[in-house]
Amino acid sequence: MQNFDYMTPTRLLFGKGVIEKLPDVMSQFGKKILLTYGGGSIKKLGLYQKVMELLHDYEIIELSGIQPNPKYDPSVLEGVRLCKEHKVDVILSVGGGSVLDCSKAIAAGACYDGDPWDLISYKVKAKAALPIVDILTLAATGSEYDSGCVISRTETNDKIGYLDPLLYPHTSFLDPTYTFTVSRKQTAAGIADAMNHTIEQYFVADSTLLNDGICESMLRSLMANGRKCLENPEDYTARAEMMLDCTYGCNGILSLGNSFSGWPCHGIEHALSAYYDITHGEGLAIITPRWMKHILSAETLPRFVKYGVNVFGIDASLPQMEIAEKAIEETYKFFESIGIPMHLREVGIDESRIDEMAHHVAVNEGLEHAYAPLKEQDIKEILIASL
Ligand code: NZQ
Ligand code: ZN
């Protein structure tokens, strides 16, 4: 087992009606709040109105229109400007992972005198960040319980995962009823994203029985509850379990003591959504089975066998390679069965920029150090197989 240094300082308030605690939580900070949200789903939900009612005695400055795959320009820059101009005390993010990620970048940028891109691109280490409270409305990314944010810079086709312990939310409000209105497409993408977070931490050179068991259970839970959420979007029990599954995704708890995996599918997907602005979870679902096929070898075989037997219930007495191939096929079939387009062409990506994307990933994502090392040619082959 590897050494580790671990702390998640975020307070989780989970369940129906937890929003009533919002005034109490916000009372720990000053009176000026930057309220961040996306394209309007929180108004349809009635959540915007509820927040305004609960925080009627605060000064609220708003940043709306934060897009999926949140953009550095204008959203992060505008948020930083607002925080500095109004001397904001705390950021309240209401929405999905994109709104929260944008809020995290704003929180760091607001406490820095230079260009916030210096922080996101790791040129400068942040010394401080504003506190962040979030009300999550979409189960997927795990941003509510982790220290990362993913920010896109359109003009350079960069989509960077920026991590810093300063970015952990102070408190995350997780009320599964807010996810009832999430569309089929985004629900399925959320299932795929959280499944991939688990897979990225399961396929490693050395792991523990403990971590493997948690990951296998997460994957079974995501598939079973994910299906139920799609069948009945207002199934509270299923939405709740899926939400908690997703929360565990990225804060490292699934891989404590494991060797590092390199998160290869995320490395490749970030280029897809940077170049084509596609939905993150869909890109991952397309890449995952092709990546699996590409890295299947005598060396990786035992991981695939364990995955196939314990996650999909494949007969353990079959020849090992057959189990591994079936496991990859089951992974593909599950994503397809929840309505995810399983080819890049279906999400508007053709072969024209594959060379460029493979090069970008090879240069920026460090996948030559992944569990199964990937060079530029490997990345290109995975992308071509995904077309
Ligand atoms: O903009 P609004 O109107 O709010 O609509 C959103 C958006 O169009 C909508 N939505 C959210 N909650 C809703 C809802 N619609 C109806 N009812 C609700 N309750 O859903 C759409 C997608 O929202 P978005 O926030 O983009 O989705 P998600 O939470 O999947 O976030 C994706 C982003 O997170 C990054 C991804 O790369 C992507 O940019 N990730 C962040 C991670 C992290 N911080 O740890 C890790 C992940 O691997 C991921 O990379
Ligand atoms: Zn992800």
CSV table of C-alpha atoms and ligand atoms in Angstrom, one decimal:
chain,number,residue,atom,x,y,z
A,1,MET,CA,0.0,0.0,0.0
A,2,GLN,CA,1.3,3.5,-0.9
A,3,ASN,CA,1.6,6.2,1.8
A,4,PHE,CA,-1.0,9.0,1.6
A,5,ASP,CA,-1.9,12.3,3.1
A,6,TYR,CA,-5.6,12.8,3.0
A,7,MET,CA,-8.2,15.3,4.2
A,8,THR,CA,-11.6,16.3,2.9
A,9,PRO,CA,-12.8,19.3,4.9
A,10,THR,CA,-16.2,19.7,3.1
A,11,ARG,CA,-19.4,19.4,5.2
A,12,LEU,CA,-22.1,17.5,3.4
A,13,LEU,CA,-25.7,18.3,4.2
A,14,PHE,CA,-27.7,15.5,2.5
A,15,GLY,CA,-31.4,14.9,2.0
A,16,LYS,CA,-34.8,16.3,1.4
A,17,GLY,CA,-35.2,19.8,2.8
A,18,VAL,CA,-31.7,20.4,3.9
A,19,ILE,CA,-31.8,23.9,2.2
A,20,GLU,CA,-33.5,25.2,5.4
A,21,LYS,CA,-30.1,25.2,6.9
A,22,LEU,CA,-28.7,27.6,4.3
A,23,PRO,CA,-29.1,30.8,6.4
A,24,ASP,CA,-27.3,29.1,9.3
A,25,VAL,CA,-24.4,28.0,7.1
A,26,MET,CA,-24.1,31.4,5.4
A,27,SER,CA,-24.1,33.3,8.7
A,28,GLN,CA,-20.5,32.1,9.2
A,29,PHE,CA,-19.3,34.5,6.4
A,30,GLY,CA,-19.8,38.1,5.7
A,31,LYS,CA,-22.9,39.7,4.1
A,32,LYS,CA,-21.8,39.8,0.5
A,33,ILE,CA,-22.5,36.8,-1.6
A,34,LEU,CA,-21.7,36.0,-5.2
A,35,LEU,CA,-24.5,33.8,-6.4
A,36,THR,CA,-23.4,31.7,-9.4
A,37,TYR,CA,-25.7,29.7,-11.7
A,38,GLY,CA,-26.2,28.4,-15.2
A,39,GLY,CA,-28.7,28.9,-17.9
A,40,GLY,CA,-31.9,29.0,-15.9
A,41,SER,CA,-32.7,25.5,-14.7
A,42,ILE,CA,-32.6,26.7,-11.1
A,43,LYS,CA,-35.4,29.2,-11.8
A,44,LYS,CA,-37.6,26.5,-13.3
A,45,LEU,CA,-36.9,24.4,-10.2
A,46,GLY,CA,-38.0,27.2,-7.9
A,47,LEU,CA,-34.6,27.0,-6.3
A,48,TYR,CA,-33.5,30.5,-7.2
A,49,GLN,CA,-36.6,32.0,-5.6
A,50,LYS,CA,-36.1,29.8,-2.5
A,51,VAL,CA,-32.5,30.9,-2.1
A,52,MET,CA,-33.5,34.6,-2.5
A,53,GLU,CA,-36.2,34.1,0.2
A,54,LEU,CA,-33.8,32.4,2.7
A,55,LEU,CA,-31.1,35.0,2.1
A,56,HIS,CA,-33.2,38.1,2.0
A,57,ASP,CA,-31.0,40.0,4.4
A,58,TYR,CA,-27.8,39.5,2.4
A,59,GLU,CA,-26.4,41.5,-0.4
A,60,ILE,CA,-26.4,39.2,-3.4
A,61,ILE,CA,-24.4,39.8,-6.6
A,62,GLU,CA,-25.3,37.5,-9.4
A,63,LEU,CA,-23.2,35.7,-12.1
A,64,SER,CA,-25.6,33.8,-14.4
A,65,GLY,CA,-25.2,32.0,-17.7
A,66,ILE,CA,-22.3,29.7,-16.7
A,67,GLN,CA,-22.2,27.1,-19.5
A,68,PRO,CA,-21.5,23.4,-19.4
A,69,ASN,CA,-17.7,22.9,-19.8
A,70,PRO,CA,-17.4,26.3,-18.1
A,71,LYS,CA,-15.4,28.9,-19.9
A,72,TYR,CA,-12.5,31.0,-18.6
A,73,ASP,CA,-13.7,33.9,-20.7
A,74,PRO,CA,-16.2,35.2,-20.0
A,75,SER,CA,-17.4,33.3,-16.9
A,76,VAL,CA,-14.4,33.0,-14.7
A,77,LEU,CA,-13.0,36.4,-15.6
A,78,GLU,CA,-16.4,38.1,-15.0
A,79,GLY,CA,-16.8,36.3,-11.7
A,80,VAL,CA,-13.4,37.4,-10.5
A,81,ARG,CA,-14.2,41.0,-11.6
A,82,LEU,CA,-17.5,41.0,-9.6
A,83,CYS,CA,-15.8,39.6,-6.5
A,84,LYS,CA,-13.1,42.2,-6.5
A,85,GLU,CA,-15.5,45.1,-7.3
A,86,HIS,CA,-18.0,44.2,-4.6
A,87,LYS,CA,-15.6,42.7,-2.1
A,88,VAL,CA,-17.5,39.5,-2.0
A,89,ASP,CA,-17.2,37.4,1.2
A,90,VAL,CA,-18.4,34.0,-0.1
A,91,ILE,CA,-19.5,32.3,-3.3
A,92,LEU,CA,-22.8,30.4,-3.4
A,93,SER,CA,-22.9,28.0,-6.4
A,94,VAL,CA,-26.3,26.7,-7.4
A,95,GLY,CA,-26.4,24.2,-10.2
A,96,GLY,CA,-24.4,21.3,-11.6
A,97,GLY,CA,-20.7,20.6,-11.8
A,98,SER,CA,-20.0,23.3,-14.3
A,99,VAL,CA,-21.3,26.1,-12.2
A,100,LEU,CA,-19.4,24.8,-9.2
A,101,ASP,CA,-16.2,24.3,-11.1
A,102,CYS,CA,-16.4,27.9,-12.4
A,103,SER,CA,-17.1,29.1,-8.9
A,104,LYS,CA,-14.0,27.3,-7.6
A,105,ALA,CA,-11.8,29.0,-10.2
A,106,ILE,CA,-13.4,32.4,-9.4
A,107,ALA,CA,-12.8,31.8,-5.6
A,108,ALA,CA,-9.0,31.4,-6.3
A,109,GLY,CA,-8.9,34.2,-8.9
A,110,ALA,CA,-10.6,36.6,-6.6
A,111,CYS,CA,-7.8,36.4,-4.1
A,112,TYR,CA,-5.0,36.8,-6.7
A,113,ASP,CA,-3.7,40.0,-8.2
A,114,GLY,CA,-2.5,38.7,-11.5
A,115,ASP,CA,-4.2,36.9,-14.4
A,116,PRO,CA,-6.3,34.0,-12.9
A,117,TRP,CA,-5.0,31.7,-15.7
A,118,ASP,CA,-1.7,31.7,-13.9
A,119,LEU,CA,-3.4,29.7,-11.2
A,120,ILE,CA,-5.4,27.4,-13.4
A,121,SER,CA,-2.3,26.6,-15.5
A,122,TYR,CA,-0.2,25.9,-12.4
A,123,LYS,CA,2.2,28.8,-13.2
A,124,VAL,CA,1.5,30.3,-9.8
A,125,LYS,CA,0.2,28.5,-6.6
A,126,ALA,CA,-2.8,30.2,-5.0
A,127,LYS,CA,-2.3,31.5,-1.5
A,128,ALA,CA,-5.9,31.9,-0.7
A,129,ALA,CA,-9.4,31.4,-2.0
A,130,LEU,CA,-12.9,32.7,-1.1
A,131,PRO,CA,-15.1,30.2,0.7
A,132,ILE,CA,-17.5,28.3,-1.5
A,133,VAL,CA,-20.9,26.9,-0.5
A,134,ASP,CA,-22.8,24.9,-3.1
A,135,ILE,CA,-26.3,23.6,-3.7
A,136,LEU,CA,-26.0,20.8,-6.2
A,137,THR,CA,-28.7,20.1,-8.8
A,138,LEU,CA,-27.1,17.4,-10.9
A,139,ALA,CA,-25.4,14.2,-9.8
A,140,ALA,CA,-22.3,13.5,-11.8
A,141,THR,CA,-18.9,15.1,-11.2
A,142,GLY,CA,-18.2,14.8,-7.5
A,143,SER,CA,-17.0,18.4,-7.5
A,144,GLU,CA,-19.2,19.0,-4.4
A,145,TYR,CA,-16.7,16.9,-2.4
A,146,ASP,CA,-13.4,17.4,-4.1
A,147,SER,CA,-10.7,20.1,-4.6
A,148,GLY,CA,-10.8,20.2,-8.4
A,149,CYS,CA,-12.4,22.3,-11.1
A,150,VAL,CA,-12.2,21.9,-14.8
A,151,ILE,CA,-12.0,25.0,-16.9
A,152,SER,CA,-12.0,25.5,-20.7
A,153,ARG,CA,-10.2,28.1,-22.6
A,154,THR,CA,-11.7,28.2,-26.0
A,155,GLU,CA,-9.0,30.0,-28.0
A,156,THR,CA,-6.3,27.5,-27.1
A,157,ASN,CA,-8.5,24.3,-26.9
A,158,ASP,CA,-7.4,23.8,-23.3
A,159,LYS,CA,-9.5,22.1,-20.8
A,160,ILE,CA,-7.5,22.0,-17.6
A,161,GLY,CA,-8.2,20.1,-14.4
A,162,TYR,CA,-7.1,22.6,-11.7
A,163,LEU,CA,-6.7,21.1,-8.3
A,164,ASP,CA,-5.8,22.8,-5.0
A,165,PRO,CA,-6.9,22.0,-1.4
A,166,LEU,CA,-8.1,25.6,-1.2
A,167,LEU,CA,-10.9,24.7,-3.6
A,168,TYR,CA,-12.8,22.2,-1.4
A,169,PRO,CA,-16.3,23.6,-0.9
A,170,HIS,CA,-16.9,24.7,2.7
A,171,THR,CA,-20.4,23.1,2.6
A,172,SER,CA,-22.3,21.2,0.0
A,173,PHE,CA,-26.1,20.9,0.1
A,174,LEU,CA,-27.2,17.7,-1.6
A,175,ASP,CA,-31.0,17.4,-1.9
A,176,PRO,CA,-31.8,14.6,-4.3
A,177,THR,CA,-35.2,16.1,-5.1
A,178,TYR,CA,-33.4,18.9,-7.0
A,179,THR,CA,-32.2,16.3,-9.5
A,180,PHE,CA,-35.7,15.1,-10.4
A,181,THR,CA,-35.8,17.5,-13.3
A,182,VAL,CA,-32.4,16.6,-14.8
A,183,SER,CA,-33.0,15.4,-18.4
A,184,ARG,CA,-32.5,11.8,-19.6
A,185,LYS,CA,-29.4,12.9,-21.5
A,186,GLN,CA,-27.7,14.6,-18.5
A,187,THR,CA,-28.8,11.8,-16.1
A,188,ALA,CA,-27.2,9.2,-18.4
A,189,ALA,CA,-24.1,11.4,-18.8
A,190,GLY,CA,-23.9,11.7,-15.0
A,191,ILE,CA,-24.1,7.9,-14.6
A,192,ALA,CA,-21.3,7.5,-17.1
A,193,ASP,CA,-19.1,10.2,-15.6
A,194,ALA,CA,-19.4,8.7,-12.1
A,195,MET,CA,-18.8,5.1,-13.4
A,196,ASN,CA,-15.7,6.3,-15.2
A,197,HIS,CA,-14.4,8.1,-12.1
A,198,THR,CA,-14.6,4.7,-10.4
A,199,ILE,CA,-13.1,2.8,-13.3
A,200,GLU,CA,-10.2,5.3,-13.5
A,201,GLN,CA,-9.4,4.4,-9.9
A,202,TYR,CA,-10.0,0.7,-10.2
A,203,PHE,CA,-7.6,0.0,-13.1
A,204,VAL,CA,-4.3,0.4,-11.3
A,205,ALA,CA,-1.2,-1.6,-10.8
A,206,ASP,CA,-1.8,-2.3,-7.1
A,207,SER,CA,-4.9,-1.9,-5.1
A,208,THR,CA,-6.5,-3.2,-1.9
A,209,LEU,CA,-9.4,-5.6,-1.3
A,210,LEU,CA,-11.0,-2.7,0.5
A,211,ASN,CA,-10.8,-0.3,-2.4
A,212,ASP,CA,-11.7,-2.9,-5.0
A,213,GLY,CA,-14.8,-3.8,-3.0
A,214,ILE,CA,-15.9,-0.2,-2.7
A,215,CYS,CA,-15.4,0.5,-6.4
A,216,GLU,CA,-17.2,-2.7,-7.5
A,217,SER,CA,-20.1,-1.8,-5.2
A,218,MET,CA,-20.2,1.8,-6.5
A,219,LEU,CA,-20.3,0.5,-10.1
A,220,ARG,CA,-23.2,-1.9,-9.4
A,221,SER,CA,-25.0,0.8,-7.4
A,222,LEU,CA,-24.6,3.3,-10.3
A,223,MET,CA,-25.9,0.9,-12.9
A,224,ALA,CA,-28.9,-0.3,-10.8
A,225,ASN,CA,-29.9,3.1,-9.5
A,226,GLY,CA,-29.0,4.9,-12.7
A,227,ARG,CA,-31.5,2.7,-14.6
A,228,LYS,CA,-34.2,3.4,-12.0
A,229,CYS,CA,-33.6,7.2,-12.3
A,230,LEU,CA,-34.1,7.0,-16.0
A,231,GLU,CA,-37.3,4.8,-15.6
A,232,ASN,CA,-38.8,7.1,-13.0
A,233,PRO,CA,-37.0,10.5,-12.7
A,234,GLU,CA,-38.8,11.1,-9.4
A,235,ASP,CA,-37.7,7.9,-7.6
A,236,TYR,CA,-36.2,9.5,-4.5
A,237,THR,CA,-34.4,6.5,-3.2
A,238,ALA,CA,-32.6,5.9,-6.6
A,239,ARG,CA,-31.8,9.6,-7.1
A,240,ALA,CA,-30.4,9.7,-3.5
A,241,GLU,CA,-28.2,6.7,-3.9
A,242,MET,CA,-27.0,7.9,-7.3
A,243,MET,CA,-26.2,11.3,-5.8
A,244,LEU,CA,-24.1,9.8,-3.0
A,245,ASP,CA,-22.3,7.5,-5.5
A,246,CYS,CA,-21.4,10.5,-7.5
A,247,THR,CA,-20.2,12.4,-4.5
A,248,TYR,CA,-17.6,9.8,-3.7
A,249,GLY,CA,-16.2,9.9,-7.3
A,250,CYS,CA,-13.3,12.3,-7.3
A,251,ASN,CA,-12.1,13.1,-3.8
A,252,GLY,CA,-9.6,10.3,-3.6
A,253,ILE,CA,-11.4,8.1,-1.1
A,254,LEU,CA,-11.7,5.3,-3.7
A,255,SER,CA,-8.0,5.1,-4.2
A,256,LEU,CA,-6.4,5.7,-0.8
A,257,GLY,CA,-3.1,3.7,-0.8
A,258,ASN,CA,-3.5,2.6,-4.4
A,259,SER,CA,-0.8,3.4,-7.0
A,260,PHE,CA,-1.7,6.2,-9.4
A,261,SER,CA,-3.8,5.3,-12.4
A,262,GLY,CA,-3.2,8.5,-14.5
A,263,TRP,CA,-6.9,8.9,-15.2
A,264,PRO,CA,-6.4,8.2,-18.9
A,265,CYS,CA,-10.0,8.4,-20.1
A,266,HIS,CA,-10.4,11.8,-18.6
A,267,GLY,CA,-7.2,12.9,-20.2
A,268,ILE,CA,-8.5,11.9,-23.6
A,269,GLU,CA,-12.0,13.2,-23.0
A,270,HIS,CA,-10.8,16.6,-22.0
A,271,ALA,CA,-9.6,17.1,-25.5
A,272,LEU,CA,-12.9,16.0,-27.0
A,273,SER,CA,-14.9,18.5,-24.9
A,274,ALA,CA,-12.3,21.2,-25.4
A,275,TYR,CA,-12.2,20.9,-29.1
A,276,TYR,CA,-15.9,20.1,-29.7
A,277,ASP,CA,-17.7,21.3,-26.5
A,278,ILE,CA,-19.4,17.9,-26.1
A,279,THR,CA,-21.0,16.6,-22.9
A,280,HIS,CA,-18.3,15.2,-20.6
A,281,GLY,CA,-20.0,12.0,-19.5
A,282,GLU,CA,-20.9,11.1,-23.1
A,283,GLY,CA,-17.3,11.5,-24.2
A,284,LEU,CA,-16.2,9.3,-21.4
A,285,ALA,CA,-18.7,6.6,-22.2
A,286,ILE,CA,-17.5,6.5,-25.8
A,287,ILE,CA,-13.8,6.4,-24.9
A,288,THR,CA,-14.0,3.9,-22.0
A,289,PRO,CA,-14.6,0.6,-23.8
A,290,ARG,CA,-12.2,1.5,-26.6
A,291,TRP,CA,-9.5,2.4,-24.0
A,292,MET,CA,-10.2,-0.9,-22.2
A,293,LYS,CA,-9.8,-2.9,-25.5
A,294,HIS,CA,-6.6,-1.0,-26.2
A,295,ILE,CA,-4.9,-1.8,-22.9
A,296,LEU,CA,-6.1,-5.4,-22.5
A,297,SER,CA,-2.9,-7.5,-22.3
A,298,ALA,CA,-1.5,-10.4,-20.3
A,299,GLU,CA,-0.4,-7.8,-17.7
A,300,THR,CA,-3.8,-6.1,-17.3
A,301,LEU,CA,-5.9,-9.2,-17.7
A,302,PRO,CA,-6.3,-10.0,-14.0
A,303,ARG,CA,-7.9,-6.6,-13.4
A,304,PHE,CA,-10.4,-7.1,-16.2
A,305,VAL,CA,-11.2,-10.6,-14.9
A,306,LYS,CA,-12.0,-9.2,-11.4
A,307,TYR,CA,-14.0,-6.4,-12.9
A,308,GLY,CA,-16.0,-8.7,-15.1
A,309,VAL,CA,-16.8,-11.3,-12.4
A,310,ASN,CA,-17.5,-8.8,-9.5
A,311,VAL,CA,-19.3,-6.0,-11.4
A,312,PHE,CA,-21.1,-7.9,-14.2
A,313,GLY,CA,-21.4,-11.3,-12.6
A,314,ILE,CA,-19.7,-13.0,-15.5
A,315,ASP,CA,-19.0,-16.7,-14.9
A,316,ALA,CA,-15.6,-17.0,-13.2
A,317,SER,CA,-15.0,-20.5,-14.6
A,318,LEU,CA,-14.8,-19.2,-18.2
A,319,PRO,CA,-11.3,-18.7,-19.8
A,320,GLN,CA,-9.8,-15.5,-18.5
A,321,MET,CA,-9.5,-13.7,-21.8
A,322,GLU,CA,-13.2,-14.5,-22.6
A,323,ILE,CA,-14.2,-13.0,-19.2
A,324,ALA,CA,-12.2,-9.8,-20.0
A,325,GLU,CA,-13.7,-9.4,-23.5
A,326,LYS,CA,-17.2,-10.0,-22.1
A,327,ALA,CA,-16.6,-7.4,-19.4
A,328,ILE,CA,-15.6,-4.8,-22.0
A,329,GLU,CA,-18.6,-5.7,-24.1
A,330,GLU,CA,-20.9,-5.4,-21.0
A,331,THR,CA,-19.5,-2.0,-20.3
A,332,TYR,CA,-20.3,-0.8,-23.8
A,333,LYS,CA,-23.7,-2.4,-23.8
A,334,PHE,CA,-24.6,-0.7,-20.5
A,335,PHE,CA,-23.8,2.8,-21.8
A,336,GLU,CA,-25.7,2.0,-25.0
A,337,SER,CA,-28.7,0.8,-23.0
A,338,ILE,CA,-29.0,4.0,-21.1
A,339,GLY,CA,-29.2,6.0,-24.4
A,340,ILE,CA,-25.7,7.3,-24.8
A,341,PRO,CA,-24.5,7.8,-28.4
A,342,MET,CA,-21.6,5.4,-28.5
A,343,HIS,CA,-19.7,6.8,-31.5
A,344,LEU,CA,-17.8,10.1,-31.8
A,345,ARG,CA,-19.5,10.8,-35.1
A,346,GLU,CA,-22.9,10.8,-33.3
A,347,VAL,CA,-21.7,13.7,-31.2
A,348,GLY,CA,-20.4,15.6,-34.1
A,349,ILE,CA,-16.7,14.5,-34.1
A,350,ASP,CA,-15.1,13.2,-37.3
A,351,GLU,CA,-11.5,12.2,-38.1
A,352,SER,CA,-10.4,15.7,-39.2
A,353,ARG,CA,-8.8,16.8,-35.9
A,354,ILE,CA,-7.8,13.5,-34.4
A,355,ASP,CA,-4.1,13.9,-35.0
A,356,GLU,CA,-4.2,17.3,-33.4
A,357,MET,CA,-6.2,16.1,-30.4
A,358,ALA,CA,-3.9,13.1,-29.9
A,359,HIS,CA,-0.9,15.4,-29.9
A,360,HIS,CA,-2.6,17.8,-27.5
A,361,VAL,CA,-3.4,15.0,-25.1
A,362,ALA,CA,0.1,13.4,-25.4
A,363,VAL,CA,1.8,16.8,-24.6
A,364,ASN,CA,-0.5,17.9,-21.8
A,365,GLU,CA,-2.0,14.9,-19.9
A,366,GLY,CA,1.1,12.9,-19.0
A,367,LEU,CA,-0.5,9.6,-20.0
A,368,GLU,CA,2.9,8.0,-20.6
A,369,HIS,CA,2.8,7.6,-16.8
A,370,ALA,CA,-0.6,6.0,-16.7
A,371,TYR,CA,-1.3,2.5,-15.3
A,372,ALA,CA,-1.1,1.3,-18.9
A,373,PRO,CA,1.1,3.9,-20.5
A,374,LEU,CA,-0.3,5.7,-23.5
A,375,LYS,CA,1.8,7.4,-26.2
A,376,GLU,CA,0.5,9.7,-28.9
A,377,GLN,CA,0.0,6.8,-31.3
A,378,ASP,CA,-2.0,4.9,-28.6
A,379,ILE,CA,-4.2,7.9,-28.0
A,380,LYS,CA,-4.8,8.3,-31.7
A,381,GLU,CA,-5.7,4.6,-32.1
A,382,ILE,CA,-8.2,4.9,-29.2
A,383,LEU,CA,-9.8,8.0,-30.8
A,384,ILE,CA,-10.0,6.3,-34.2
A,385,ALA,CA,-11.6,3.2,-32.7
A,386,SER,CA,-14.2,5.5,-31.1
A,387,LEU,CA,-15.3,7.1,-34.3
B,1,NZQ,O1,-27.2,25.7,-17.1
B,1,NZQ,P1,-28.4,25.1,-16.5
B,1,NZQ,O2,-29.7,25.8,-16.9
B,1,NZQ,O3,-28.3,25.0,-15.0
B,1,NZQ,O4,-28.6,23.7,-17.1
B,1,NZQ,C1,-27.7,22.6,-16.8
B,1,NZQ,C2,-26.8,22.3,-18.0
B,1,NZQ,O5,-27.4,22.6,-19.2
B,1,NZQ,C3,-28.5,21.3,-16.6
B,1,NZQ,N1,-29.0,21.1,-15.3
B,1,NZQ,C4,-28.3,21.1,-14.1
B,1,NZQ,N2,-29.1,20.8,-13.1
B,1,NZQ,C5,-30.4,20.6,-13.6
B,1,NZQ,C6,-30.3,20.8,-15.0
B,1,NZQ,N3,-31.4,20.7,-15.8
B,1,NZQ,C7,-32.5,20.4,-15.2
B,1,NZQ,N4,-32.7,20.2,-13.8
B,1,NZQ,C8,-31.6,20.3,-13.0
B,1,NZQ,N5,-31.8,20.1,-11.7
B,1,NZQ,O6,-27.6,20.3,-17.0
B,1,NZQ,C9,-26.7,20.8,-18.0
B,1,NZQ,C10,-25.3,20.2,-17.7
B,1,NZQ,O7,-24.9,20.8,-16.5
B,1,NZQ,P2,-23.3,20.7,-16.1
B,1,NZQ,O8,-23.1,21.4,-14.8
B,1,NZQ,O9,-22.5,21.0,-17.2
B,1,NZQ,O10,-23.2,19.1,-15.8
B,1,NZQ,P3,-22.2,18.3,-14.9
B,1,NZQ,O11,-22.6,18.4,-13.5
B,1,NZQ,O12,-22.1,17.0,-15.5
B,1,NZQ,O13,-20.8,19.1,-15.1
B,1,NZQ,C11,-19.9,18.8,-16.1
B,1,NZQ,C12,-18.6,19.6,-16.0
B,1,NZQ,O14,-17.9,19.1,-14.8
B,1,NZQ,C13,-16.5,18.8,-15.2
B,1,NZQ,C14,-16.7,18.3,-16.7
B,1,NZQ,O15,-15.5,18.3,-17.4
B,1,NZQ,C15,-17.7,19.4,-17.2
B,1,NZQ,O16,-17.0,20.5,-17.5
B,1,NZQ,N6,-16.0,17.8,-14.3
B,1,NZQ,C16,-15.6,18.2,-13.1
B,1,NZQ,C17,-15.0,17.4,-12.1
B,1,NZQ,C18,-14.6,17.9,-10.8
B,1,NZQ,N7,-14.7,19.2,-10.5
B,1,NZQ,O17,-14.2,17.1,-10.0
B,1,NZQ,C19,-14.7,16.0,-12.4
B,1,NZQ,C20,-15.3,15.5,-13.7
B,1,NZQ,O18,-14.6,14.4,-14.1
B,1,NZQ,C21,-15.6,16.5,-14.7
B,1,NZQ,O19,-14.4,16.6,-15.6
B,2,ZN,ZN,-15.5,13.1,-15.0
